[in-house]
mmCIF file of C-alpha atoms in Angstrom:
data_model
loop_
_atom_site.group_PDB
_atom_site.id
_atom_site.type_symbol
_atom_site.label_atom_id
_atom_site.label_comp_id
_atom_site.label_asym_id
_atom_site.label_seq_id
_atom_site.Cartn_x
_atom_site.Cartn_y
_atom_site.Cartn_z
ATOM 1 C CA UNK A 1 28.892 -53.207 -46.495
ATOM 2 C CA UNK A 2 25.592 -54.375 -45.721
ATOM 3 C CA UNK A 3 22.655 -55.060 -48.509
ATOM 4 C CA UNK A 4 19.425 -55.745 -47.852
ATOM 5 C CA UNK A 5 16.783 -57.740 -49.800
ATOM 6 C CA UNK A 6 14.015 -55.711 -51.720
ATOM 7 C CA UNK A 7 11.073 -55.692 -50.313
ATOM 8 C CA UNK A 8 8.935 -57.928 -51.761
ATOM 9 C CA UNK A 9 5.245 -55.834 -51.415
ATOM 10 C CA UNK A 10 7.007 -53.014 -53.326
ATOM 11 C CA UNK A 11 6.368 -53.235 -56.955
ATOM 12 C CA UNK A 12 9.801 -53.143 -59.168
ATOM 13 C CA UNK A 13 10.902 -49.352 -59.998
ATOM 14 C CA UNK A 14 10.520 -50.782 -64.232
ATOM 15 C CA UNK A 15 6.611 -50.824 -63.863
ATOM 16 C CA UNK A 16 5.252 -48.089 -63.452
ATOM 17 C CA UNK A 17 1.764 -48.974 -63.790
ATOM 18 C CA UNK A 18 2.066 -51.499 -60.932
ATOM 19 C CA UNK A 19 3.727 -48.667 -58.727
ATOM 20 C CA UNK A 20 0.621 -46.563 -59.688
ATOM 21 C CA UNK A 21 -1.660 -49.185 -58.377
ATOM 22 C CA UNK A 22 0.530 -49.492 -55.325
ATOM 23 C CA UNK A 23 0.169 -45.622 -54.611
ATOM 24 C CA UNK A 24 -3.516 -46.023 -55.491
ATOM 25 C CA UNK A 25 -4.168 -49.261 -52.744
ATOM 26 C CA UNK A 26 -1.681 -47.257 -50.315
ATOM 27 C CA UNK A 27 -4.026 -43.668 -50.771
ATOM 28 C CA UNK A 28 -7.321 -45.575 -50.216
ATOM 29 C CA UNK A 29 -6.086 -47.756 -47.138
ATOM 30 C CA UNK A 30 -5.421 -44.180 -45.552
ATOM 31 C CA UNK A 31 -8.182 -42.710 -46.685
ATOM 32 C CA UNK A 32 -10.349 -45.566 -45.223
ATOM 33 C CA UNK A 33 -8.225 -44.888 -41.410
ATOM 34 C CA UNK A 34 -8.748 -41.839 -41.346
ATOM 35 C CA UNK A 35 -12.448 -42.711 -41.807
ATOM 36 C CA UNK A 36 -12.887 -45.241 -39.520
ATOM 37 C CA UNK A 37 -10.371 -42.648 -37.450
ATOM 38 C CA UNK A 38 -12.987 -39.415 -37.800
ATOM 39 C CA UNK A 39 -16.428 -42.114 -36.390
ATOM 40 C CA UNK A 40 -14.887 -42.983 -33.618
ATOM 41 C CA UNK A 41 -13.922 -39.724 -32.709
ATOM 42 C CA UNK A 42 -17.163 -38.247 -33.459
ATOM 43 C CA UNK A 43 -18.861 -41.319 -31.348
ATOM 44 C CA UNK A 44 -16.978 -40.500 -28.548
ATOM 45 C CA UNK A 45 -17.630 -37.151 -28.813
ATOM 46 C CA UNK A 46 -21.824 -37.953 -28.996
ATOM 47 C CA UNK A 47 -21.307 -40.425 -26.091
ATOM 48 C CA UNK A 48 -19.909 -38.125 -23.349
ATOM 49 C CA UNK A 49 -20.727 -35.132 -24.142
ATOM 50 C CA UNK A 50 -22.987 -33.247 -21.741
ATOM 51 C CA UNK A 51 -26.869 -33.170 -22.701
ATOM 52 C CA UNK A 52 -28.017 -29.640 -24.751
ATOM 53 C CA UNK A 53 -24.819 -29.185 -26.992
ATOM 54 C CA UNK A 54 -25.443 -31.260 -29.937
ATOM 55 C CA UNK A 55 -28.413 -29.926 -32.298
ATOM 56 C CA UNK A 56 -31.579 -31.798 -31.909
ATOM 57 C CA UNK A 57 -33.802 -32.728 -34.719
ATOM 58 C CA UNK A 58 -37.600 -31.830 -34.856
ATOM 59 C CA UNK A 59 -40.450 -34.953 -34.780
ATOM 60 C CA UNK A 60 -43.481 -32.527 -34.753
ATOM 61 C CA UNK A 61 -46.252 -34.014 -36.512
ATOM 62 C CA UNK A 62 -44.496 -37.418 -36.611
ATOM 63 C CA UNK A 63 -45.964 -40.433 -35.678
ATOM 64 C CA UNK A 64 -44.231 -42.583 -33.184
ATOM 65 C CA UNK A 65 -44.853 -46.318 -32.344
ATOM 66 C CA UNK A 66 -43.716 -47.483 -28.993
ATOM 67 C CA UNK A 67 -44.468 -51.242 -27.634
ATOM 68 C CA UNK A 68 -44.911 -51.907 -24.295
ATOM 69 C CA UNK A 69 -46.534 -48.481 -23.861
ATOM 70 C CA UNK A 70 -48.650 -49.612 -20.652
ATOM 71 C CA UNK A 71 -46.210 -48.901 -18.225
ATOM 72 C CA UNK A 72 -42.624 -48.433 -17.224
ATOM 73 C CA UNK A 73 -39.736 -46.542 -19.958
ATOM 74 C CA UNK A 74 -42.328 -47.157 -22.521
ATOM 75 C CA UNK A 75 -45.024 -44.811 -20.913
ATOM 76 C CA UNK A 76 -42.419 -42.719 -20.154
ATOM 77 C CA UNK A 77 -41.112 -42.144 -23.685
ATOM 78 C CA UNK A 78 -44.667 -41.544 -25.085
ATOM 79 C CA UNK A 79 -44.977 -38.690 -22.432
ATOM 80 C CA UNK A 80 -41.916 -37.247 -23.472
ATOM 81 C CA UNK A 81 -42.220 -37.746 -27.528
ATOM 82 C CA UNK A 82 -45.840 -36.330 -26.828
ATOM 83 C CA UNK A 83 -44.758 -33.485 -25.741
ATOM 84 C CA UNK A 84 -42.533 -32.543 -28.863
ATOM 85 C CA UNK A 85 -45.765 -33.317 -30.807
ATOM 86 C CA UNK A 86 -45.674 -36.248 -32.512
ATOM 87 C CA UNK A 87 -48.658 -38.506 -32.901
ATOM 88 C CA UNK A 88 -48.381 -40.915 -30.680
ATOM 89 C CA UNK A 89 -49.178 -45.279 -31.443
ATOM 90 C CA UNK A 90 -49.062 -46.947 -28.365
ATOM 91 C CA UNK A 91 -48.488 -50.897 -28.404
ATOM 92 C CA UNK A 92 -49.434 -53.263 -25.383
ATOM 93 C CA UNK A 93 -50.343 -56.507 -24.290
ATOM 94 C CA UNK A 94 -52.103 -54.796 -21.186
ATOM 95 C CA UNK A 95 -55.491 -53.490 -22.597
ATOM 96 C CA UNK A 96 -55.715 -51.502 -18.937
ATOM 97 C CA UNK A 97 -52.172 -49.946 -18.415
ATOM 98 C CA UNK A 98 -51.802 -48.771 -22.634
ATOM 99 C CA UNK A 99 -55.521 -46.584 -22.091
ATOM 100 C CA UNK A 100 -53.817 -45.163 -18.893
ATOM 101 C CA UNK A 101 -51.373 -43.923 -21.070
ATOM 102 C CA UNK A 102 -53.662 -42.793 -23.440
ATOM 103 C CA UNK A 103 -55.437 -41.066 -20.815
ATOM 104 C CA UNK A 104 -52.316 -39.246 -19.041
ATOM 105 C CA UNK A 105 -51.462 -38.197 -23.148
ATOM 106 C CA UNK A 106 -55.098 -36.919 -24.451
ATOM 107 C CA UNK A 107 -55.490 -33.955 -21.300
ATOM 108 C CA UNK A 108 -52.814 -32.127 -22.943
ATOM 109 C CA UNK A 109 -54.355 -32.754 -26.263
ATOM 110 C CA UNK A 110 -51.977 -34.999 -28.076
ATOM 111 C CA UNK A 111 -53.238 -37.144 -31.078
ATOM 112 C CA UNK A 112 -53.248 -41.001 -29.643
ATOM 113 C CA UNK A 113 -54.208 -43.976 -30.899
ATOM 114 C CA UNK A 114 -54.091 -47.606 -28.413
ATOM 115 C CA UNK A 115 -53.994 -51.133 -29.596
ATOM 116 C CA UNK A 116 -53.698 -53.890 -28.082
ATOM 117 C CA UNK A 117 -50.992 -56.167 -29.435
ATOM 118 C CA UNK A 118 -48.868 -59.358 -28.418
ATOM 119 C CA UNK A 119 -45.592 -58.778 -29.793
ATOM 120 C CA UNK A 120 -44.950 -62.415 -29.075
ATOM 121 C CA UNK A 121 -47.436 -63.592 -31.894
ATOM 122 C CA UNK A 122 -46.057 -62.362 -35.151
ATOM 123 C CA UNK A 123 -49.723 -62.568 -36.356
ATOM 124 C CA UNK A 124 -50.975 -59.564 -34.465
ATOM 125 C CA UNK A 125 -47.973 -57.503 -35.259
ATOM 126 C CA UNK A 126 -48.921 -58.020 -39.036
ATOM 127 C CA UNK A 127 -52.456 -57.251 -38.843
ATOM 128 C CA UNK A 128 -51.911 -54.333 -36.184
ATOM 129 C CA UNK A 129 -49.660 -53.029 -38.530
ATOM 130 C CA UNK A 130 -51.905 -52.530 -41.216
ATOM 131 C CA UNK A 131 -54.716 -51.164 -38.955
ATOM 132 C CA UNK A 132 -51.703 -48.596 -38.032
ATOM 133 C CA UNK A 133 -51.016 -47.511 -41.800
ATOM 134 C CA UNK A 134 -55.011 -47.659 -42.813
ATOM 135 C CA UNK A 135 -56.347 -45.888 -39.580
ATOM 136 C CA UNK A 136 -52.836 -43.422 -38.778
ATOM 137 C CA UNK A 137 -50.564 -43.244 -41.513
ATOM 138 C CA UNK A 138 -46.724 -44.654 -41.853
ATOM 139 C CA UNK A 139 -44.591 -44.771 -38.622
ATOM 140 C CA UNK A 140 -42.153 -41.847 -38.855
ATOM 141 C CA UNK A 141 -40.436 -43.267 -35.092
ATOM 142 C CA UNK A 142 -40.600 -47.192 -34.338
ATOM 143 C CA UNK A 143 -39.285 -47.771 -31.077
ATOM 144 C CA UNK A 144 -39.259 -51.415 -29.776
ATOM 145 C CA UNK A 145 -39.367 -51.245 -25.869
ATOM 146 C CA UNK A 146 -41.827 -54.437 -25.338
ATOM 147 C CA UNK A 147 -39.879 -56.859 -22.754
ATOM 148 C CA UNK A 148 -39.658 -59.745 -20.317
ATOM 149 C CA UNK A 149 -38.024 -61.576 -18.139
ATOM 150 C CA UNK A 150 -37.864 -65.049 -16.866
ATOM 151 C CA UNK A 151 -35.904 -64.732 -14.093
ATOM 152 C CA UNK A 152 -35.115 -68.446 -13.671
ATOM 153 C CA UNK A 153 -31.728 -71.134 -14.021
ATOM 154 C CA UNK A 154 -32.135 -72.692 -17.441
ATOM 155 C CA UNK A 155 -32.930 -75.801 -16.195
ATOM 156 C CA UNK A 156 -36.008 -74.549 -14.080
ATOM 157 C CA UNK A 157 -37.412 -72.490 -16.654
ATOM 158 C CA UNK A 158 -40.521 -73.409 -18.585
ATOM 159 C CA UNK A 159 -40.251 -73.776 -22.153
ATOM 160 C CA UNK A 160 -43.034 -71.616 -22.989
ATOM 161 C CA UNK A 161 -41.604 -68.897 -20.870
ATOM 162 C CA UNK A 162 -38.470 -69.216 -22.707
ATOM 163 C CA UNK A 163 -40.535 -69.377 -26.294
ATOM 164 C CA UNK A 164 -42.077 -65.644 -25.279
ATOM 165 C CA UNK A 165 -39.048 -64.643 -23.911
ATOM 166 C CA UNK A 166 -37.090 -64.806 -27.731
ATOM 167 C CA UNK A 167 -40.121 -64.002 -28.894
ATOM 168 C CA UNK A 168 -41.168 -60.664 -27.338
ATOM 169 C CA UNK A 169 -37.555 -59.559 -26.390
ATOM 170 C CA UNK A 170 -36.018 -60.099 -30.127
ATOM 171 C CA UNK A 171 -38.408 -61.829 -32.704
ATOM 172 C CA UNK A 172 -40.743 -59.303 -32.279
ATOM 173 C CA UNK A 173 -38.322 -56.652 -33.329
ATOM 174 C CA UNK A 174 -37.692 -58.397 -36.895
ATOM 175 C CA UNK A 175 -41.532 -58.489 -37.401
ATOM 176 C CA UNK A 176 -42.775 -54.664 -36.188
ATOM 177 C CA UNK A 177 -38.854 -53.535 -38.427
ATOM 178 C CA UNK A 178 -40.399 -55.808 -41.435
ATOM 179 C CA UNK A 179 -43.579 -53.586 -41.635
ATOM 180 C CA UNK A 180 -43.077 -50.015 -40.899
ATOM 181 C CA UNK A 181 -39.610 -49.781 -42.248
ATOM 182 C CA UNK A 182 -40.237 -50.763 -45.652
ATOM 183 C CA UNK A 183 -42.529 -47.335 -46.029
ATOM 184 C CA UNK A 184 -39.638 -45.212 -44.306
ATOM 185 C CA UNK A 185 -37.124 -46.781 -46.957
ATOM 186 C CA UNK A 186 -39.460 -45.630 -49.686
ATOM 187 C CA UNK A 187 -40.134 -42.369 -48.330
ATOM 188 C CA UNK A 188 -35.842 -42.418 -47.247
ATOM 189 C CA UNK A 189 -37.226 -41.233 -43.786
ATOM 190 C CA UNK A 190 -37.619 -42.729 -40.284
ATOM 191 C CA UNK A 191 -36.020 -43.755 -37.028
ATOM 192 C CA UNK A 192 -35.765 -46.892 -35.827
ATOM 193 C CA UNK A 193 -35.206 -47.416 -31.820
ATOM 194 C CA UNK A 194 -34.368 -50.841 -30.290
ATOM 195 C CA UNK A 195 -34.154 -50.639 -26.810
ATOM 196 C CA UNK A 196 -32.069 -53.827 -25.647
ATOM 197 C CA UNK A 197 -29.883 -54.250 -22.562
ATOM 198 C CA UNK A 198 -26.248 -54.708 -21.529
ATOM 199 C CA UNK A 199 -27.101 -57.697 -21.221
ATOM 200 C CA UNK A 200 -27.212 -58.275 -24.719
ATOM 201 C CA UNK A 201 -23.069 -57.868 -24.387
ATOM 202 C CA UNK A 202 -23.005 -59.802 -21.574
ATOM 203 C CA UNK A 203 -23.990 -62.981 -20.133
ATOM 204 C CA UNK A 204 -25.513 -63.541 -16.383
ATOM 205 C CA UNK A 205 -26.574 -66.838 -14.639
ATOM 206 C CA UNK A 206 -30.295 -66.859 -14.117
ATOM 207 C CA UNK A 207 -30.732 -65.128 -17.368
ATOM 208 C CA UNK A 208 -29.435 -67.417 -20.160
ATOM 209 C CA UNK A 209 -32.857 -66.888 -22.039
ATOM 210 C CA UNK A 210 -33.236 -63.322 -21.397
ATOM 211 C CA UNK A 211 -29.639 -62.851 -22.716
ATOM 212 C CA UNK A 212 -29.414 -64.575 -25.503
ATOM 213 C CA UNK A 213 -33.079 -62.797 -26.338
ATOM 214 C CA UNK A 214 -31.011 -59.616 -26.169
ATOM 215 C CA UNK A 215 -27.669 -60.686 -27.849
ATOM 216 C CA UNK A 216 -30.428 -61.422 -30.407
ATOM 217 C CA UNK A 217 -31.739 -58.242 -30.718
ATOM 218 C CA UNK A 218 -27.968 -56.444 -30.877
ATOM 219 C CA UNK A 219 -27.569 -58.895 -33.186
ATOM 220 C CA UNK A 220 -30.854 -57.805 -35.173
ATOM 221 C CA UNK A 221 -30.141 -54.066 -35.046
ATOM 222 C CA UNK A 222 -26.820 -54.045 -35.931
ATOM 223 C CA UNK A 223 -27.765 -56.116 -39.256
ATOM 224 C CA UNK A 224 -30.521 -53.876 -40.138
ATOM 225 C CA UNK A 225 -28.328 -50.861 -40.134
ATOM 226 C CA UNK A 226 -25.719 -52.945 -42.703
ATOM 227 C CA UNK A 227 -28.942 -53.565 -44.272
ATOM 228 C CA UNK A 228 -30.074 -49.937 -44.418
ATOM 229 C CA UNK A 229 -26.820 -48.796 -45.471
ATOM 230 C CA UNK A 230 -26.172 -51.473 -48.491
ATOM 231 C CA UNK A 231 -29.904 -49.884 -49.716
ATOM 232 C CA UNK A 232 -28.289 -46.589 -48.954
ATOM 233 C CA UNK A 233 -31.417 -45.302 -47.198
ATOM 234 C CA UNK A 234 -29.301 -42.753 -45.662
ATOM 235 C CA UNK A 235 -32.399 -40.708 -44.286
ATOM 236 C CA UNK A 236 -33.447 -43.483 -41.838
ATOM 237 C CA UNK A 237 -31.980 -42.883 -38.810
ATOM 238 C CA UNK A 238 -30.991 -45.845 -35.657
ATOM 239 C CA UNK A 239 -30.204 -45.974 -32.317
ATOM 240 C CA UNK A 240 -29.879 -49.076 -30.028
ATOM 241 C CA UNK A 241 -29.954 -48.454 -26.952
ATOM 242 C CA UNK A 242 -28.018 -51.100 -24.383
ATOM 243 C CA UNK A 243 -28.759 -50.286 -20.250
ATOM 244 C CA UNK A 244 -27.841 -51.685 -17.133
ATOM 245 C CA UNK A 245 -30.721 -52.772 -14.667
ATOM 246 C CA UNK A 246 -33.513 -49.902 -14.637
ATOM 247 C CA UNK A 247 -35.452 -49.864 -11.513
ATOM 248 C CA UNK A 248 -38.901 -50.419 -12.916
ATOM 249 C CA UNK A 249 -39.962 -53.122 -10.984
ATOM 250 C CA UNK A 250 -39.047 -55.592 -13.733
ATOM 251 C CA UNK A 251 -35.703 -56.971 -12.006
ATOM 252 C CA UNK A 252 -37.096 -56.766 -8.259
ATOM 253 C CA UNK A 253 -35.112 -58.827 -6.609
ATOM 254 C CA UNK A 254 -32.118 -58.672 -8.085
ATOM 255 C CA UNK A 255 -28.503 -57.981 -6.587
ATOM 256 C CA UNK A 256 -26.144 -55.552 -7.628
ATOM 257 C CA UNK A 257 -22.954 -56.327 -5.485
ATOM 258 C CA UNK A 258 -21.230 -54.112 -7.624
ATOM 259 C CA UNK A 259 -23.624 -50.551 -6.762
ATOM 260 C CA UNK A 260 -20.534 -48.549 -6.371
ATOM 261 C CA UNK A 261 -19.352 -49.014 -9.735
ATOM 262 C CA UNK A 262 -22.335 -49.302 -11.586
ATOM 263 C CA UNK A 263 -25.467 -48.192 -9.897
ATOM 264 C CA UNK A 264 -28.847 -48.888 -11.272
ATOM 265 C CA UNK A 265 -30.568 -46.803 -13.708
ATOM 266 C CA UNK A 266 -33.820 -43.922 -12.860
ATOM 267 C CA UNK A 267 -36.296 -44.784 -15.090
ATOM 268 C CA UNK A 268 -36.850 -40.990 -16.060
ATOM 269 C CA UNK A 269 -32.793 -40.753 -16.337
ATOM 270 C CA UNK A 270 -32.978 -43.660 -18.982
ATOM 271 C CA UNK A 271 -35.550 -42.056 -20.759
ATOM 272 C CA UNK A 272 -34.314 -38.613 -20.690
ATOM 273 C CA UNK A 273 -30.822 -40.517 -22.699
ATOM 274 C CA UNK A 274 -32.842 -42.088 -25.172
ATOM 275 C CA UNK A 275 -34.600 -38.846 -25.791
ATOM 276 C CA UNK A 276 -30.948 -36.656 -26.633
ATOM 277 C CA UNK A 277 -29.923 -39.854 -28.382
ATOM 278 C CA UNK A 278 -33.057 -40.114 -30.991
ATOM 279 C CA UNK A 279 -32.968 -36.063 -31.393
ATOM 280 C CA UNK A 280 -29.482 -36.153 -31.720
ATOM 281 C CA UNK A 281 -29.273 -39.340 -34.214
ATOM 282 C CA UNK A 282 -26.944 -41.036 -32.087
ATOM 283 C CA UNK A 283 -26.483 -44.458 -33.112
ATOM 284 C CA UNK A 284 -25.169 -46.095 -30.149
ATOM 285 C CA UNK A 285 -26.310 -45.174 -26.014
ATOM 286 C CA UNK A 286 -24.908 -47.717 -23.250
ATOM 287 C CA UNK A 287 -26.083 -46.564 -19.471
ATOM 288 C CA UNK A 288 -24.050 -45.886 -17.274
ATOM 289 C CA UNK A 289 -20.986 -44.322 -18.888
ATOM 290 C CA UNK A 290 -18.647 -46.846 -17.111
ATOM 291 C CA UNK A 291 -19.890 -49.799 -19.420
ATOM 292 C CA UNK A 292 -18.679 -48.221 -22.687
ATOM 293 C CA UNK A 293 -15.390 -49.902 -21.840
ATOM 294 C CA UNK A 294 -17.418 -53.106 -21.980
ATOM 295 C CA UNK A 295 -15.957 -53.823 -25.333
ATOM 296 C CA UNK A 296 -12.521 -54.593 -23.706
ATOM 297 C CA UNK A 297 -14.086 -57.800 -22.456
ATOM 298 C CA UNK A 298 -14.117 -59.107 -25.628
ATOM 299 C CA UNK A 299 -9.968 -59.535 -26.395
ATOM 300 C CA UNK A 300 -9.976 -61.497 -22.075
ATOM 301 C CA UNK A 301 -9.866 -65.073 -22.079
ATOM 302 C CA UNK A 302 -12.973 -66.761 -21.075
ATOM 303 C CA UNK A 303 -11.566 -67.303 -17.471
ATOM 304 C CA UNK A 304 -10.625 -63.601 -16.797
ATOM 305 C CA UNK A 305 -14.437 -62.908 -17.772
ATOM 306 C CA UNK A 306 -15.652 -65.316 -15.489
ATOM 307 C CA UNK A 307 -13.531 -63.450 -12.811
ATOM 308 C CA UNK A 308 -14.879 -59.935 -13.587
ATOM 309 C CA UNK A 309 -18.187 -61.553 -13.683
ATOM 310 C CA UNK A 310 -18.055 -62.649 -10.695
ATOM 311 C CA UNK A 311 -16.922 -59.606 -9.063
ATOM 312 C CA UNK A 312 -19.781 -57.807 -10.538
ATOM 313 C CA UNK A 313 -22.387 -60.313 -9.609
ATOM 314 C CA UNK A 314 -23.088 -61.597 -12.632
ATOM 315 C CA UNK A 315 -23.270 -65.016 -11.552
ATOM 316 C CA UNK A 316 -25.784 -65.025 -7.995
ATOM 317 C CA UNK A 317 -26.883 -61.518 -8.617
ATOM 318 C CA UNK A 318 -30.703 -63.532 -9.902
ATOM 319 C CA UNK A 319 -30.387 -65.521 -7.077
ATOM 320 C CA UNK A 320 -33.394 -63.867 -5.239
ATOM 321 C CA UNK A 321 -35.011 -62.568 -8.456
ATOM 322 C CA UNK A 322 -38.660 -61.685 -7.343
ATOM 323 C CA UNK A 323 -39.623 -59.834 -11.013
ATOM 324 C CA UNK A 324 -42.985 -58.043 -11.408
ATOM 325 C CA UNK A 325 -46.038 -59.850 -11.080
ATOM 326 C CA UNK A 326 -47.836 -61.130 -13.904
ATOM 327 C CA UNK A 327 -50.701 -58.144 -15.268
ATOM 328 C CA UNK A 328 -53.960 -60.059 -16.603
ATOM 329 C CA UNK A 329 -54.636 -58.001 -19.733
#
């Protein structure tokens, strides 16, 4: 007849303490799948699930900080978080464009206050910040929208374009997080947006700073919410939000070979996500749908990246990157 060693991770039948530890280790390693089983079922769920079905929280009467306010997603979101009545801080480096959106905001009566901030100088973020708490009160909704774009090789890009770029696209996110979120962790209530990019999952030639700027600020958000969640400051809420090109002028120039696949993005489409997602406290929105399976990228070898890359145009698709012109503030 056949016999068969003992298996070696199974305590001996004479101990019966170490068999109740082994029943203990085997009940919490389940316990912890069927965890980690439950999020991603309920993530799913909250990222493809139609608009309107999931509950949505109320912000009236809460005040919400957005930089880069003066113009493109970021005017659009303070329109939209205007209208559910929050108070409404806008953030801009162009004096001109952030009292236009003051402007389009104060006809229908909503409660605004402009200032004129470089998030690229960590200096004005602190002392705007405490103009914000003495003059408004503390942020109930930050939302970190500021960013640019070089548009250039490596090689042929400036230094000092490259300095702003980290620093408006990803520094300026641990600054604005390191003052308003220490009064929403006292007060165990907040929401903290960072609006980043796909391409801070993926690389693209012609955009080595503006990627790793946005790698950067994955990077930063994701750590914050560890950070958040080892204070257990369960009432602040996050959401990063990650899109593909949105056609605000920012990216002119650039060429998506791959439009049937993955089109660009409406600016009022974006926004309209990253309203559901805040309301709904969804943690995680990626535009389009398609790029969700992104995250397979990460188990190809390097070369089979390089392939899909490009495929998708992710290496010449800068090549006649015009961007938006400069705005004197």
């Amino acid at each position: 007849s056949l016999s068969f060693p003992p298996l070696v991770f199974l305590p001996s039948s004479s101990s019966s303490s170490a068999m109740n530890e082994y029943m203990e280790e085997l009940l919490n390693t389940m316990l912890l799948l069927f965890r980690v089983f439950v999020s991603v079922v309920v993530g799913s769920l909250k990222a493809f699930l139609p608009w309107g079905i999931l509950p949505r929280k109320s912000v009236k009467d809460q005040i919400c900080l957005i930089t880069g306010a003066g113009s493109g997603i970021g005017r659009l979101m303070a329109i939209e978080f205007a209208k559910l009545g929050c108070k409404m801080v806008l953030w801009d480096v162009n004096t001109t464009g952030n009292e236009e959106t003051k402007a389009m905001l104060s006809k229908e009566g909503v409660e605004v206050h402009t200032y004129t901030v470089d998030v690229s100088k960590r200096e004005q973020i602190n002392e705007n910040s405490s103009r914000v708490e003495e003059e408004v009160g503390n942020v109930d909704i930050l939302i970190n929208n500021a960013g640019v774009v070089t548009g250039r090789n490596l090689m042929d890009s400036p230094d000092e374009l490259i300095e702003r770029t980290m620093a408006v696209n990803a520094s300026a996110c641990l600054f604005t997080a390191k003052n308003f979120v220490k009064s929403m962790i006292a007060r165990n209530h907040g929401h903290v947006v960072t609006i980043a990019s796909i391409a801070g999952k993926v690389g693209g030639a012609g955009l080595v700073d503006y990627c790793a700027s946005k790698f950067a600020a994955v990077g930063f958000h994701e750590s914050l919410v560890a950070e958040l969640r080892h204070l257990k400051a369960d009432g602040i809420n996050t959401t990063l939000v990650m899109p593909y090109l949105i056609q605000t002028g920012m990216f002119d120039g650039f060429q998506n070979k791959s439009a049937g696949l993955i089109s660009n993005l409406d600016p009022q489409y974006v926004v309209d996500c990253v309203m559901e997602a805040v309301l709904t406290n969804k943690e995680e929105l990626i535009m389009p749908k398609i790029l969700y399976g992104l995250s397979v990228l990460n188990f190809l070898p390097s070369e089979a990246k390089m392939i899909l890359f490009e495929y998708l145009g992710q290496l010449d698709g800068m090549d006649h990157f015009k961007g938006r012109k400069p705005i004197s503030t």
